[in-house]
Coordinates of C-alpha atoms and ligand atoms in Angstrom, one line a residue:
X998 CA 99.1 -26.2 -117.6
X999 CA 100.3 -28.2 -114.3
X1000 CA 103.1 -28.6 -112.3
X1001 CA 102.2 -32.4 -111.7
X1002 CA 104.3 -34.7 -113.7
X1003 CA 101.8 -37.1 -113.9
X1004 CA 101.5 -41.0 -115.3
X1005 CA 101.2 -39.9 -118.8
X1006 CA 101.6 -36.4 -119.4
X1007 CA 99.5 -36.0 -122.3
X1008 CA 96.8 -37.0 -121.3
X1009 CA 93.9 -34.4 -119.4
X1010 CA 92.6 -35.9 -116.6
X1011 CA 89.4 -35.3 -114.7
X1012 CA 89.4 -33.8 -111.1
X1013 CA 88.1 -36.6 -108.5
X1014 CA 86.2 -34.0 -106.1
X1015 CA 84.1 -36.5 -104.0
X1016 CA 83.8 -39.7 -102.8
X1017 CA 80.1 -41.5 -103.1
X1018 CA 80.3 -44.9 -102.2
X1019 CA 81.2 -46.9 -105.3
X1020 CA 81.2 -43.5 -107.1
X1021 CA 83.8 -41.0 -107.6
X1022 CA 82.3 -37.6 -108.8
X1023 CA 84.8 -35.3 -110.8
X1024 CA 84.5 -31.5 -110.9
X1025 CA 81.6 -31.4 -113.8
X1026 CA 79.3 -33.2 -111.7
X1027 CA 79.9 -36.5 -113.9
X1028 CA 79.7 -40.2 -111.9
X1029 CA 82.0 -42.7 -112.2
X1030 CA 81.3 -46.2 -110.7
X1031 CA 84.3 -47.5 -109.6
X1032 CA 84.2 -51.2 -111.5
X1033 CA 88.0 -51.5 -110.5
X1034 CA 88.4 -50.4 -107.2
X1035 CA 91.0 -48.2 -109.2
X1036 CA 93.5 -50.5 -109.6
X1037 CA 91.8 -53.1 -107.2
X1038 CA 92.2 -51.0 -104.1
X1039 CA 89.4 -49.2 -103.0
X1040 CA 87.2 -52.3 -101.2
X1041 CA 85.0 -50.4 -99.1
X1042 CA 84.2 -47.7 -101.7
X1043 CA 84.6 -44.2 -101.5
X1044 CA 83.2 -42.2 -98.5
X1045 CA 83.3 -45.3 -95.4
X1046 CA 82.2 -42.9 -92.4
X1047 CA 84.2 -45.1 -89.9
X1048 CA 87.4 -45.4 -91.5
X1049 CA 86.9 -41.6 -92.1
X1050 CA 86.5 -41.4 -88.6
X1051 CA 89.1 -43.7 -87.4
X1052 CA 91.6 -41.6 -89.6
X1053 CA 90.6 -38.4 -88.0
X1054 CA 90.7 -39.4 -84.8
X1055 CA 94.5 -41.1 -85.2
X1056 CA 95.2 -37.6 -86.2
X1057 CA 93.8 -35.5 -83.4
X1058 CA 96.2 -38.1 -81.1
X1059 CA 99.6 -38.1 -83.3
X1060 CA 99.4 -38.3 -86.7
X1061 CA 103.6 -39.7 -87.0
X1062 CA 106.2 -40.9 -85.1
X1063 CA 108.7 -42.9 -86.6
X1064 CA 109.4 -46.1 -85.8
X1065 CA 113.1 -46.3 -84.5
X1066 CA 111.3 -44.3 -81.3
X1067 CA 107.6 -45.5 -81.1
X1068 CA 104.9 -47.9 -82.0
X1069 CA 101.5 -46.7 -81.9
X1070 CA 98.7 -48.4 -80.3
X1071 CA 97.1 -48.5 -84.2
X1072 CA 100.0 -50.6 -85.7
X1073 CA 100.2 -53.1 -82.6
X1074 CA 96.2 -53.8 -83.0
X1075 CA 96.5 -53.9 -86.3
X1076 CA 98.9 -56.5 -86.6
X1077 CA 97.3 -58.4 -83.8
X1078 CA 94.8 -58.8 -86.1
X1079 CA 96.4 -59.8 -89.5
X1080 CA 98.3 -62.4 -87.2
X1081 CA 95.6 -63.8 -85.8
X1082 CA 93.5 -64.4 -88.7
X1083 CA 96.8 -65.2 -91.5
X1084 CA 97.5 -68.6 -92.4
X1085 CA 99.7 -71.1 -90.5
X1086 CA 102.6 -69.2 -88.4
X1087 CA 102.2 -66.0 -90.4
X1088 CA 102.5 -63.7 -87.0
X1089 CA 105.3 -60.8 -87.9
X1090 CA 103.9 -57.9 -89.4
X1091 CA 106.2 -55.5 -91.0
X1092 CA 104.3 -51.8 -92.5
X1093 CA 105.4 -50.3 -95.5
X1094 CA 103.4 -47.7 -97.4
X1095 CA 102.6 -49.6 -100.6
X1096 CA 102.6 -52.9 -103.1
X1097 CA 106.0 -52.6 -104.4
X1098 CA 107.5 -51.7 -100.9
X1099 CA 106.1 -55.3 -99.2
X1100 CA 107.7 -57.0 -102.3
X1101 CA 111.1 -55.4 -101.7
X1102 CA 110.9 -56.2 -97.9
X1103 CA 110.0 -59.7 -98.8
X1104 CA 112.5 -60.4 -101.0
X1105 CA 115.6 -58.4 -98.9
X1106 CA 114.2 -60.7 -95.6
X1107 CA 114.4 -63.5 -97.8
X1108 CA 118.0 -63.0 -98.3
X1109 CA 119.1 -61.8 -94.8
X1110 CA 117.6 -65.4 -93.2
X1111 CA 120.0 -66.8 -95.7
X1112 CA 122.4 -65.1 -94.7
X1113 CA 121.9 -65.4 -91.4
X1114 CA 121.3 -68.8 -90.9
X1115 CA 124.3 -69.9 -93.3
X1116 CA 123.7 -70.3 -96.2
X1117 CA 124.4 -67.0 -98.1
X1118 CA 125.0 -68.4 -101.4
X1119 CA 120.9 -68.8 -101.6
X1120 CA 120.3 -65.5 -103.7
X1121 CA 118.7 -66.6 -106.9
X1122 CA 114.9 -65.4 -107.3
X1123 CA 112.6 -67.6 -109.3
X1124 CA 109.2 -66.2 -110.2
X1125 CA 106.7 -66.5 -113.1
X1126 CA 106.0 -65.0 -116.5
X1127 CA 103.4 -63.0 -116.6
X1128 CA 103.4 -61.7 -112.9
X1129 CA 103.6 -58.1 -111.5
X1130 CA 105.3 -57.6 -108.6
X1131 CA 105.8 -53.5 -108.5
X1132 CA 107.5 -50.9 -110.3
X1133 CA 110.9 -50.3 -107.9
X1134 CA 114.1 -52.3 -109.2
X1135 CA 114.1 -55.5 -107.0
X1136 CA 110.5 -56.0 -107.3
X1137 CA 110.4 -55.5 -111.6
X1138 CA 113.7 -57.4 -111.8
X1139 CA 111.6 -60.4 -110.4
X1140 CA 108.7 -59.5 -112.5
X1141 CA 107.4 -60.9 -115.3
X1142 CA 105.7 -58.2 -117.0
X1143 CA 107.5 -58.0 -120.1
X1144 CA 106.9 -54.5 -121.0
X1145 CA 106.9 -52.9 -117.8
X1146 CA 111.1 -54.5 -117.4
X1147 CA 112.1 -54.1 -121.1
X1148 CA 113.6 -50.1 -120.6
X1149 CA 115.2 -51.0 -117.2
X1150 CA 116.4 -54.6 -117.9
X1151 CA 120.6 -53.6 -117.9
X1152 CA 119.8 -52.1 -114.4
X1153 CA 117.6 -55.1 -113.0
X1154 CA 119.4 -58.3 -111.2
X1155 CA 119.0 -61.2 -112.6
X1156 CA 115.9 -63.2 -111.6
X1157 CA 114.4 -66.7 -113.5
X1158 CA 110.8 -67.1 -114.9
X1159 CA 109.1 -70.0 -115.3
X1160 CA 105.6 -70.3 -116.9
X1161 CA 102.7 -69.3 -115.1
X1162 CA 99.4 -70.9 -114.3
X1163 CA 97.3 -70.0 -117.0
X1164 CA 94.9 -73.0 -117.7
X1165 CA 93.0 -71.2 -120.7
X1166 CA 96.3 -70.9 -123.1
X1167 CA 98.8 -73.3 -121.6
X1168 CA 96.2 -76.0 -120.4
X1169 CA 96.5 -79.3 -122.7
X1170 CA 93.4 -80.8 -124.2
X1171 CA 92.5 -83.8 -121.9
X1172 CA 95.5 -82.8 -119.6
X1173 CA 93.7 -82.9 -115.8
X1174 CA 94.2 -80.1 -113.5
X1175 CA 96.4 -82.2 -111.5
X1176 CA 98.2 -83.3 -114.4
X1177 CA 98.9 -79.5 -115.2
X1178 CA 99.8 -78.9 -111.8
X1179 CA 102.5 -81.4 -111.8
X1180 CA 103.9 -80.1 -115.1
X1181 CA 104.0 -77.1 -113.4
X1182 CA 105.3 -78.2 -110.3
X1183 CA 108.2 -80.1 -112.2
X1184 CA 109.3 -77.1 -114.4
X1185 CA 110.4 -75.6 -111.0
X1186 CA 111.6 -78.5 -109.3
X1187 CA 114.2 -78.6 -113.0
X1188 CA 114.2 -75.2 -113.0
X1189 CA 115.8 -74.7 -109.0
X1190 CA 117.8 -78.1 -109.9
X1191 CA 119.5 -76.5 -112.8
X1192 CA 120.4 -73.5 -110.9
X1193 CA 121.5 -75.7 -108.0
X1194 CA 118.9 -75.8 -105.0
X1195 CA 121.9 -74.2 -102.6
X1196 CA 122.1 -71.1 -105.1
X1197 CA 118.0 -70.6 -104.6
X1198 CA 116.3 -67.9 -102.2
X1199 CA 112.7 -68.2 -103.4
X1200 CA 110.1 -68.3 -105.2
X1201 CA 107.6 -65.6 -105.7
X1202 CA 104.0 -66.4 -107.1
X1203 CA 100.9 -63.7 -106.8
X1204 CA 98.6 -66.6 -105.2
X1205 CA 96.1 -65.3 -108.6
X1206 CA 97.6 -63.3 -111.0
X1207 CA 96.3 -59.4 -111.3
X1208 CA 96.9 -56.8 -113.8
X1209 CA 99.6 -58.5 -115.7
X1210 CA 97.2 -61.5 -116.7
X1211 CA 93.6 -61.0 -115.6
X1212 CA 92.9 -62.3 -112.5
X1213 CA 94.3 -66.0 -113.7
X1214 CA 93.8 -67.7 -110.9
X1215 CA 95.8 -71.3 -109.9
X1216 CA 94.2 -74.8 -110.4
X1217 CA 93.1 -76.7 -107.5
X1218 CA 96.6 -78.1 -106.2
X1219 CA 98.9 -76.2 -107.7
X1220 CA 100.0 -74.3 -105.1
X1221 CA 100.3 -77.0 -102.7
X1222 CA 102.4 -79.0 -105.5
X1223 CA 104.5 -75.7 -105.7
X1224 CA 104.8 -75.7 -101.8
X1225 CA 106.1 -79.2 -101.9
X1226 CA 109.0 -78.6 -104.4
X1227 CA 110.3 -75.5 -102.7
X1228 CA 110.4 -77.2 -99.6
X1229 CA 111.7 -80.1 -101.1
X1230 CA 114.5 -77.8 -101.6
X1231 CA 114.5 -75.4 -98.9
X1232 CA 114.1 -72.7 -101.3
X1233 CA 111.5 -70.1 -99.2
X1234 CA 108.0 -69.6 -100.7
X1235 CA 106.6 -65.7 -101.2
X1236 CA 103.1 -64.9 -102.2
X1237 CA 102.6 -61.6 -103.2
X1238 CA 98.7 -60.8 -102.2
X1239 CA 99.2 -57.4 -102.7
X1240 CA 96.2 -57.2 -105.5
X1241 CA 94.6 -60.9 -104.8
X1242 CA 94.6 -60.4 -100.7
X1243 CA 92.4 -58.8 -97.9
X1244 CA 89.2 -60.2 -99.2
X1245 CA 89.4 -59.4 -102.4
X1246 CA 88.7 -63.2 -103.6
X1247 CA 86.1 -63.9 -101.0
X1248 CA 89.3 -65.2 -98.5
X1249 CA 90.8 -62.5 -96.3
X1250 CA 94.0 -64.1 -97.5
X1251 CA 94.0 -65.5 -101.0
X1252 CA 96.0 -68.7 -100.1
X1253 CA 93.3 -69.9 -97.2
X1254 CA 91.4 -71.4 -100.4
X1255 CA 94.6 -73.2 -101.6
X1256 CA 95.2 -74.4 -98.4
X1257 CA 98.8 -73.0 -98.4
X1258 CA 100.8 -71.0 -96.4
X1259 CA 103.9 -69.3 -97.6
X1260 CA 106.9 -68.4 -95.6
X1261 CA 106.6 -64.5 -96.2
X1262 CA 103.4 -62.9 -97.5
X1263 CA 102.8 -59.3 -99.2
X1264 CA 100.0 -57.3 -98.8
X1265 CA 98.7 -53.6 -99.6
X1266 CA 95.8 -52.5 -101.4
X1267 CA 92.7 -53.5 -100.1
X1268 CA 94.4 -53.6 -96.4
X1269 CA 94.1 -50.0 -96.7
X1270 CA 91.2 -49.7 -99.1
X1271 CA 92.9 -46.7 -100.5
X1272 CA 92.0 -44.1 -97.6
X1273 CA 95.7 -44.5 -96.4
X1274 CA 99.0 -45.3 -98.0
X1275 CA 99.8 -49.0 -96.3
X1276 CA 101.3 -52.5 -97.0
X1277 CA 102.6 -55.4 -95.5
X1278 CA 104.9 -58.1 -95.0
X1279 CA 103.8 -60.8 -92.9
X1280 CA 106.5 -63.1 -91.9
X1281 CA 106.3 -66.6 -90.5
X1282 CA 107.5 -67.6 -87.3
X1283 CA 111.0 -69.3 -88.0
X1284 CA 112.0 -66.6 -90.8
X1285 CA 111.8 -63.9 -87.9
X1286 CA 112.9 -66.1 -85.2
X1287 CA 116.2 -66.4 -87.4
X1288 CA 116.5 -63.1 -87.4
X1289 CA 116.0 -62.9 -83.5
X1290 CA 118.9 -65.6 -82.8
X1291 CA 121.2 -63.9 -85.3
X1292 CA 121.6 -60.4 -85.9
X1293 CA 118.2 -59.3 -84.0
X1294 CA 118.1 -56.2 -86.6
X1295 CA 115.7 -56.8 -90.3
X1296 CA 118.5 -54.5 -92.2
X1297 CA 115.9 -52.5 -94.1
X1298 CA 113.2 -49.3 -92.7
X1299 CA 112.0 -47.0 -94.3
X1300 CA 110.5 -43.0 -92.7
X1301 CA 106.6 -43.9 -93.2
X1302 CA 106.7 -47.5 -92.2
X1303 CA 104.0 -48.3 -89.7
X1304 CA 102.5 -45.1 -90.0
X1305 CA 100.1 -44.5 -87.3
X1306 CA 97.4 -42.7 -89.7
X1307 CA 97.6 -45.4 -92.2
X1308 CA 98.0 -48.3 -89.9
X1309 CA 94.1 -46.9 -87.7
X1310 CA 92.4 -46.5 -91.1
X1311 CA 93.6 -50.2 -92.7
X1312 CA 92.5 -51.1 -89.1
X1313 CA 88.9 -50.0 -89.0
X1314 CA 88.5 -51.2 -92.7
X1315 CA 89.4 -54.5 -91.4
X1316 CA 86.9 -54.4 -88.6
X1317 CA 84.1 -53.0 -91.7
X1318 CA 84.8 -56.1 -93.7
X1319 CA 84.7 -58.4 -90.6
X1320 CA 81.7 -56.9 -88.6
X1321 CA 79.6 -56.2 -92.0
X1322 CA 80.0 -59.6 -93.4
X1323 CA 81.3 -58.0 -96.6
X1324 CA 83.9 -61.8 -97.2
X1325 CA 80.7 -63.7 -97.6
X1326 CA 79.0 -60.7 -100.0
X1327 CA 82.6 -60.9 -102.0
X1328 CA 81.8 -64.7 -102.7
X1329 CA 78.3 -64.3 -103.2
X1330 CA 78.2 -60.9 -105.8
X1331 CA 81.5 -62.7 -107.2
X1332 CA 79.3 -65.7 -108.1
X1333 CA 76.8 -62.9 -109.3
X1334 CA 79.0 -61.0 -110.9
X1335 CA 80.4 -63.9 -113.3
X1336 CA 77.1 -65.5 -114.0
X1337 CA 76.1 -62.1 -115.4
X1338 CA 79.1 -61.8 -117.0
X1339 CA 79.0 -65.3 -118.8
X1340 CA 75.1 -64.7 -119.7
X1341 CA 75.3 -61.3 -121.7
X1342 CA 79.0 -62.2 -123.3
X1343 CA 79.0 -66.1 -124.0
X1344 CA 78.2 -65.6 -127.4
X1345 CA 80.2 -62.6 -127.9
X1346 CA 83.1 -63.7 -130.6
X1347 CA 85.8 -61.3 -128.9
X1348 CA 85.0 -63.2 -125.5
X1349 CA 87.5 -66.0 -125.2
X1350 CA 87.4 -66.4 -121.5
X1351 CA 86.1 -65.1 -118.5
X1352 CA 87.8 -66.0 -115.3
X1353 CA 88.6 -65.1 -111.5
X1354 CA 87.5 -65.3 -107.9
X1355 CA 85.2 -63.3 -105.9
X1356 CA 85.3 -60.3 -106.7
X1357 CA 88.3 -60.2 -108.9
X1358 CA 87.5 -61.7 -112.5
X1359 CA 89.1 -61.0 -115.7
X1360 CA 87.6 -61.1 -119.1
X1361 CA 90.2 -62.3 -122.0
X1362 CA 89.7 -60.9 -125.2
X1363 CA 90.5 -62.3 -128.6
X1364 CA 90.0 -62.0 -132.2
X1365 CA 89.0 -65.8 -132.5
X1366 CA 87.4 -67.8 -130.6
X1367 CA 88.1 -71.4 -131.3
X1368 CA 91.9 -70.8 -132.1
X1369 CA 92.1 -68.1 -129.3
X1370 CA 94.4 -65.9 -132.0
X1371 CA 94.5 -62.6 -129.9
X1372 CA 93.2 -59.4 -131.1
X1373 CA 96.2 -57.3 -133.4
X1374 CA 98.1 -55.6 -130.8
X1375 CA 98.5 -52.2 -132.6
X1376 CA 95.1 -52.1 -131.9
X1377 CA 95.4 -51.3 -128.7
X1378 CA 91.9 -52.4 -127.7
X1379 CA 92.4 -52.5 -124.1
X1380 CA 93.3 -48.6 -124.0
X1381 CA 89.9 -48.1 -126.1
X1382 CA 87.9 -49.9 -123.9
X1383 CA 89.1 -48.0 -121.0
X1384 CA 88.7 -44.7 -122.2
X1385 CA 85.4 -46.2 -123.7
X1386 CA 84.2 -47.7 -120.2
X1387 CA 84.9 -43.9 -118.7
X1388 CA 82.9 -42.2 -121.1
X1389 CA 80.1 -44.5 -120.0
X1390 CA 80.6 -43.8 -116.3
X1391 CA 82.6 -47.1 -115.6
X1392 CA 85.9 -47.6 -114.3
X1393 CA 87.8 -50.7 -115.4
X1394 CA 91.3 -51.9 -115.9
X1395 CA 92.0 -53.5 -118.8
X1396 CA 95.9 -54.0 -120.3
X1397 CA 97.3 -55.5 -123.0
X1398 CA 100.3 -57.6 -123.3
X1399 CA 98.3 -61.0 -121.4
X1400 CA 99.6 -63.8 -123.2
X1401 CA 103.0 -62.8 -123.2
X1402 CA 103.5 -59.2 -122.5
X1403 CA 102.6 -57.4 -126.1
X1404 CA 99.9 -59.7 -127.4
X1405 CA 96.2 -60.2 -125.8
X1406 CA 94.1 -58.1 -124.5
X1407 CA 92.0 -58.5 -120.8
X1408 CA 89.6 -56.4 -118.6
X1409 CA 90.4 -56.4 -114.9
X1410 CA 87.4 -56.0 -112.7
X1411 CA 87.7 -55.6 -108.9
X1412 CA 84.4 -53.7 -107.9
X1413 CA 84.4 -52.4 -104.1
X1414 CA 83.4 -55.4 -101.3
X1415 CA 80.2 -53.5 -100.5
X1416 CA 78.3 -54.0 -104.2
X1417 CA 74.5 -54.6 -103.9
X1418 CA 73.0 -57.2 -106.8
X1419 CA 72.0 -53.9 -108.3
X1420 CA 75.2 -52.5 -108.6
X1421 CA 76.9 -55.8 -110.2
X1422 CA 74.1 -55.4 -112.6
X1423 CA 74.6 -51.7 -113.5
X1424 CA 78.1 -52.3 -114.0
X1425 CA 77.9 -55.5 -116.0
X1426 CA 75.0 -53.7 -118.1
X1427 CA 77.8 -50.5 -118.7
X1428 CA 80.6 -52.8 -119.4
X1429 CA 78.5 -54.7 -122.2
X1430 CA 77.5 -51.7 -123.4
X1431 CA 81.0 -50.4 -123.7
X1432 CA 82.2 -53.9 -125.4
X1433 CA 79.5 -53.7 -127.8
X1434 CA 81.0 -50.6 -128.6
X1435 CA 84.3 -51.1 -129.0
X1436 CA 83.9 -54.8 -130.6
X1437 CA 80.6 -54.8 -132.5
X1438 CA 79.2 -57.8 -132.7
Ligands
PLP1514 N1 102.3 -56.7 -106.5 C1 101.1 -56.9 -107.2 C2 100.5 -58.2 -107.4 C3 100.5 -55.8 -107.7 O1 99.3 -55.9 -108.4 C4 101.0 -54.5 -107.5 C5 100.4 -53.3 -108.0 O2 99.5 -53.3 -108.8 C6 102.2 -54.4 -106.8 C7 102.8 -55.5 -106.3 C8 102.8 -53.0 -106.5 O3 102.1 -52.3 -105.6 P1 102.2 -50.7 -105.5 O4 101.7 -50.2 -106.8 O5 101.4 -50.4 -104.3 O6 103.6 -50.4 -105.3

């Protein structure tokens, strides 16, 4: 019996009773390695001693004080150091406590500088098919996660998809990757023209795609094709890093390898690493100077927002990535990590593509491999491999629903930044193991 009205109620979970670096240990003594980062979160594992420490010591000082009376020393270094090191004139830090919460700031500043500066008919939201932006009502409206939107659709706004980047289904044979970029890039550039450039706010792209798609990440260009249309138009340009960012590709930000810089950028996960609740929006230097020169107030705040706690533990796991090197390990067990992959499950026939950046790669399952026919969705392979993958000791995140929200089938893995070779091989040795199981060969 509980009183916690968890995710899914019927199902028992395990107690997680201690952290051990890429393990979590439950209450039977039984280790999990964390494959996933959870749900690509937990970068620096499990039991970091100085983010610990850094947590501990923000509380001994003052734990809260909210923000219409204070800052805190922790949230003015910390952004101080997420401006310095984000793209281009990314240099206005706002802190929110999550994902979904730097998605809803994003889009609400989006608006305001429209409104601000003139032109308040810009309010229509153009985003991709096949995304995930978060789970509260502006950020799912914009969403393209089928299933996640379909119960809540009468009470979502109206936002317009167009298709994502998604070279191994929608890529034609022969068709370049800058071909496919500018088929891309032109789908928008019709799609903002059909709904009138002056009616447009933004677009809003996760710079790769995460749980919705596995880990799909852009072809060379693309981006920078897609910067070029929106500001063809003036129509603002949001990247939601909030899964793909804070080194999680090898690239503190995500973008830095496309070579683009957006005019609003959302962050959370790994910025915290999980030891604190934290995300946020990084705004470039004419959206907030607009705001400056008109109103001078971002109509929006909420109680835990730049939370001292939160903001001195995403702060000391910034300086462990930068001071231990851990970018360069991302990029180097990420190379590992899909060489591994591509040598034990190449000539697996449920293996139809394997795919990502640093350490965030996706594995796309299918029933056939040369028509790339998905795997029947009732099924429901993904949930079997999870609860499969746990029974082994691993902790992955697959979902279903990757071609179009209810067919395909993908494995998300984001293991921590601090992996030894020897731990991308024991978890690429469980996860076969578990596939084998699951999909016999
Ligand atoms: N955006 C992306 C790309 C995500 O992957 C997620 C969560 O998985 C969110 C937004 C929402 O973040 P949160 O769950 O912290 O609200």
């Amino acid at each position: 019996m509980t009183h916690v009205f968890h995710r899914s109620p019927k199902q028992t979970l395990p107690y997680a009773v201690k952290g051990d670096g890429i393990a979590i240990i439950a209450s039977d003594g039984k280790r999990y390695i964390d494959a996933s980062g959870g749900a690509a979160v937990s970068c620096l594992g499990h039991s970091h001693p100085a983010v610990i420490q850094a947590i501990k010591q923000q509380l001994d000082n003052i734990a809260y004080a909210h923000t219409s009376f204070f800052t805190s020393q922790a949230a003015e270094d910390l952004a101080d150091f997420l401006a310095e090191r984000a793209p281009g004139d990314l240099n206005h830090v706002y802190f929110l406590s999550g994902g979904s919460e730097a998605v809803e700031a994003s889009l609400k500043l989006a608006r305001q500088y429209f409104v601000e500066t003139g032109q308040p008919e810009r309010r229509i939201f153009i985003a991709r098919r096949q995304s995930y932006h978060g789970n509260t009502l502006g950020a799912l409206a914009i969403g393209g996660n089928e299933w996640r939107r379909k119960p809540f659709l009468p009470l979502l706004t109206q936002a317009h998809h167009v298709s994502a980047c998604y070279p191994y289904r929608d890529q034609q044979t022969g068709e370049s990757d800058e071909q496919y970029a500018d088929r891309l890039a032109q789908e928008l550039d019709d799609a903002i023209r059909e709904l009138g450039a002056h009616n447009v706010a933004a677009f809003v792209a996760e710079t790769v795609v995460g749980a919705t798609a596995g880990a799909l990440a852009p072809v060379g260009g693309y981006l920078q094709k897609i910067r070029a249309v929106c500001d063809r138009h003036g129509v603002l340009l949001i990247l939601d890093e909030v899964m793909s960012g804070m080194g999680r590709t090898g690239y503190l930000f995500a973008c830095e390898e496309d070579g683009v810089t957006p005019d609003i950028l959302a962050i959370a996960k790994g910025l915290g690493a999980g030891y604190q609740p934290i995300g946020a929006m990084i705004a470039s230097d004419r959206i907030y100077q607009a705001i400056l020169d008109g109103s001078g107030f971002f109509q929006h705040g909420h109680t835990y927002m730049g939370h001292a706690s939160a903001c001195a533990g995403a702060l000391a796991v910034q300086h462990a990535i930068e001071q231990d090197g851990l970018l360069a390990n991302v990029r180097e067990r990420g190379e590992q990590l899909r060489a591994e992959l591509h040598a034990a499950l190449d000539s697996h026939p449920n293996v139809g593509d394997i795919r990502g950046r640093g350490l965030f790669v996706g594995i796309e399952l299918v029933q056939d491999k040369t028509s790339k026919q998905v795997l029947d969705p009732a099924l429901k392979t993904h949930a079997t491999l999870k609860k499969k993958a746990f029974e082994h000791g691993l902790m992955i995140y697959p979902m279903g629903g990757t071609v179009d929200g209810v067919h395909g089938d993908h494995i998300l893995l984001a293991p921590p930044f601090i992996c030894t070779p020897q731990d991308i091989s024991r978890i690429v040795q469980l996860l076969v193991q578990t596939i084998d199981a699951v999909l016999p060969r």
